[in-house]
Coordinates of C-alpha atoms in Angstrom, one line a residue:
R1 CA 22.6 35.9 -35.1
Q2 CA 22.6 32.6 -33.2
C3 CA 25.5 30.3 -33.9
T4 CA 23.2 27.4 -34.3
E5 CA 22.0 29.1 -37.5
V6 CA 25.4 28.5 -39.0
H7 CA 26.3 25.2 -37.3
P8 CA 23.9 23.1 -35.2
L9 CA 26.6 22.0 -32.8
Y10 CA 27.5 25.5 -31.6
S11 CA 25.7 27.7 -29.1
G12 CA 26.0 31.5 -28.4
T13 CA 25.8 34.4 -30.7
L14 CA 28.0 35.6 -33.6
Q15 CA 28.2 39.2 -34.7
L16 CA 28.2 40.5 -38.2
L17 CA 30.0 43.8 -38.5
C18 CA 30.1 46.3 -41.3
S19 CA 33.0 48.6 -41.4
Y20 CA 33.6 51.0 -44.3
G21 CA 31.7 48.7 -46.6
T22 CA 33.3 45.5 -45.6
L23 CA 31.3 42.8 -43.9
T24 CA 33.1 40.7 -41.2
N25 CA 32.0 38.3 -38.6
D26 CA 33.0 37.8 -35.1
V27 CA 32.5 34.1 -34.0
S28 CA 34.3 34.4 -30.7
G29 CA 30.8 34.1 -29.0
C30 CA 30.2 30.7 -30.6
I31 CA 31.0 27.8 -28.3
P32 CA 30.9 24.1 -29.3
K33 CA 28.3 21.9 -27.8
C34 CA 28.8 18.3 -26.7
P35 CA 26.7 16.2 -29.1
T36 CA 24.8 13.0 -28.3
T37 CA 27.0 11.3 -30.9
T38 CA 30.2 11.7 -28.9
P39 CA 30.4 9.5 -25.8
L40 CA 32.8 9.5 -22.9
S41 CA 34.2 6.3 -21.4
V42 CA 32.9 6.2 -17.8
T43 CA 34.3 3.6 -15.3
V44 CA 32.5 2.5 -12.1
A45 CA 34.3 -0.1 -10.0
G46 CA 36.3 -1.5 -12.9
T47 CA 33.4 -1.6 -15.4
S48 CA 33.7 0.8 -18.3
V49 CA 31.0 1.9 -20.6
D50 CA 30.8 4.6 -23.3
I51 CA 28.1 7.1 -22.2
A52 CA 26.8 9.9 -24.4
P53 CA 24.6 12.8 -23.3
T54 CA 20.9 12.2 -24.0
V55 CA 20.7 15.7 -25.6
D56 CA 23.3 18.0 -27.1
L57 CA 24.8 19.7 -24.1
V58 CA 25.5 23.4 -24.3
S59 CA 28.9 24.3 -22.9
G60 CA 28.7 25.0 -19.2
T61 CA 25.7 22.7 -18.6
S62 CA 25.5 19.1 -17.3
E63 CA 23.0 16.3 -17.0
A64 CA 22.5 13.6 -14.3
R65 CA 23.1 10.0 -15.2
L66 CA 22.6 6.8 -13.2
C67 CA 25.5 4.8 -11.9
E68 CA 23.7 1.5 -12.7
E69 CA 24.0 2.4 -16.5
V70 CA 27.7 1.7 -16.1
N71 CA 27.7 -1.0 -13.4
A72 CA 24.5 -2.7 -12.5
G73 CA 25.7 -3.4 -8.9
Y74 CA 26.0 0.3 -8.1
E75 CA 23.4 3.0 -7.4
G76 CA 23.4 6.8 -7.2
E77 CA 24.0 9.5 -9.8
Y78 CA 26.9 11.2 -11.4
R79 CA 27.0 14.2 -13.8
L80 CA 28.2 14.5 -17.4
G81 CA 29.3 18.0 -18.2
C82 CA 30.3 20.0 -21.3
T83 CA 33.1 22.5 -21.4
D84 CA 33.9 24.1 -24.7
G85 CA 32.7 21.0 -26.6
A86 CA 34.5 18.5 -24.4
L87 CA 32.4 16.0 -22.5
E88 CA 33.7 15.3 -19.0
L89 CA 32.7 14.1 -15.6
V90 CA 31.6 16.8 -13.2
D91 CA 33.3 16.7 -9.7
P92 CA 33.1 14.5 -7.7
G93 CA 32.5 12.2 -10.8
V94 CA 31.6 8.6 -10.0
D95 CA 32.7 8.9 -6.4
T96 CA 29.0 9.3 -5.6
C97 CA 28.3 5.8 -6.9
T98 CA 27.8 3.3 -4.0
E99 CA 27.3 -0.5 -3.9
K100 CA 23.7 -1.5 -4.1
G101 CA 22.1 -3.2 -1.2
C102 CA 19.5 -6.0 -1.5
P103 CA 15.8 -4.8 -1.5
A104 CA 13.1 -6.5 0.5
G105 CA 11.2 -9.0 -1.5
L106 CA 14.1 -10.9 -3.0
V107 CA 13.5 -14.7 -3.3
L108 CA 16.0 -17.3 -2.2
T109 CA 15.3 -20.9 -3.3
V110 CA 16.7 -23.5 -0.8
S111 CA 16.4 -27.1 0.0
V112 CA 16.5 -28.6 3.5
G113 CA 16.3 -32.4 4.0
T114 CA 13.5 -33.8 1.8
T115 CA 12.0 -30.3 1.2
T116 CA 13.5 -29.0 -2.1
D117 CA 13.1 -25.8 -4.1
F118 CA 11.5 -23.9 -1.2
D119 CA 11.3 -20.1 -1.7
L120 CA 12.2 -17.8 1.1
T121 CA 11.5 -14.1 0.7
T122 CA 13.4 -11.3 2.4
T123 CA 11.1 -9.0 4.4
A124 CA 13.5 -6.1 4.8
A125 CA 16.3 -4.5 2.8
V126 CA 19.9 -5.6 3.5
D127 CA 22.9 -3.4 3.0
H128 CA 25.7 -4.4 0.7
G129 CA 28.0 -6.7 2.7
G130 CA 25.2 -7.6 5.1
S131 CA 23.4 -10.9 5.3
V132 CA 19.9 -12.3 5.8
S133 CA 19.1 -15.4 7.9
F134 CA 16.1 -17.8 8.0
P135 CA 15.5 -20.6 10.5
C136 CA 15.9 -24.0 8.9
G137 CA 12.6 -25.0 10.5
D138 CA 10.8 -22.5 8.2
V139 CA 11.6 -24.8 5.3
N140 CA 11.4 -28.2 7.0
A141 CA 10.0 -28.4 10.5
G142 CA 12.2 -31.5 11.3
Y143 CA 15.3 -29.4 11.1
A144 CA 17.0 -26.8 13.3
G145 CA 19.7 -24.3 12.5
T146 CA 20.0 -21.2 10.2
I147 CA 20.2 -20.6 6.5
T148 CA 22.2 -17.5 5.6
A149 CA 22.8 -15.6 2.4
D150 CA 25.1 -12.6 1.9
C151 CA 24.1 -9.5 0.0
A152 CA 26.6 -8.2 -2.6
L153 CA 26.0 -5.5 -5.2
G154 CA 22.2 -5.8 -5.1
A155 CA 22.0 -9.6 -5.2
L156 CA 21.8 -12.4 -2.7
G157 CA 24.7 -14.9 -2.9
A158 CA 24.4 -18.7 -2.7
P159 CA 22.9 -19.7 0.7
T160 CA 24.9 -21.5 3.3
D161 CA 23.3 -23.4 6.2
D162 CA 24.0 -25.3 9.4
C163 CA 20.7 -27.2 9.2
A164 CA 20.6 -30.4 11.1
T165 CA 17.9 -32.8 12.2
A166 CA 16.1 -31.2 15.1
P167 CA 16.8 -33.0 18.4
C168 CA 14.0 -34.7 20.3
E169 CA 13.2 -33.0 23.5
T170 CA 12.9 -35.1 26.6
F171 CA 9.3 -35.7 27.6
Q172 CA 7.7 -34.0 24.6
G173 CA 4.4 -35.1 25.8
V174 CA 4.6 -38.7 24.4
Q175 CA 2.5 -41.1 26.5
H176 CA 4.6 -44.1 27.7
T177 CA 3.0 -47.3 28.8
L178 CA 5.0 -50.0 30.5
N179 CA 3.3 -53.2 31.6
G180 CA 0.0 -51.5 31.6
V181 CA 1.1 -48.6 33.7

């Protein structure tokens, strides 16, 4: 017989034995499952969350889970495993979780001079710890310098800039007239 016929949270087989008119059972083949109702506390970079399997796990099996379920600033997968009814992290555990980079297409709202609430959009992905830069002149043509934002855990930080009024170039093509000449 299947152990699940006797108790739904056990897998394996049990044996019914009849010896000299006496019926006995051998349940040594019944192994407890890890139910969806029993979570495990999982910690990724200081953030802990109770995570339960999505299905009752049979002993000796595991399922993949996303690191961002525990900490939104991390990506990758780890595995929850079941051993004799005990839910556990499968080696290497959450060591596979890495800091998220910033994807292309993030919008950074900036102000330069009289131009306010101007949206700049990243055109390429940026690694965690990296930065993205835009010319100040993209926001306000009368300014020179660079606007920079750092990427941390999948988000762009507050922008910093060294924007300054653009200098006038000598002889920018302005016509000068002096005493009619």
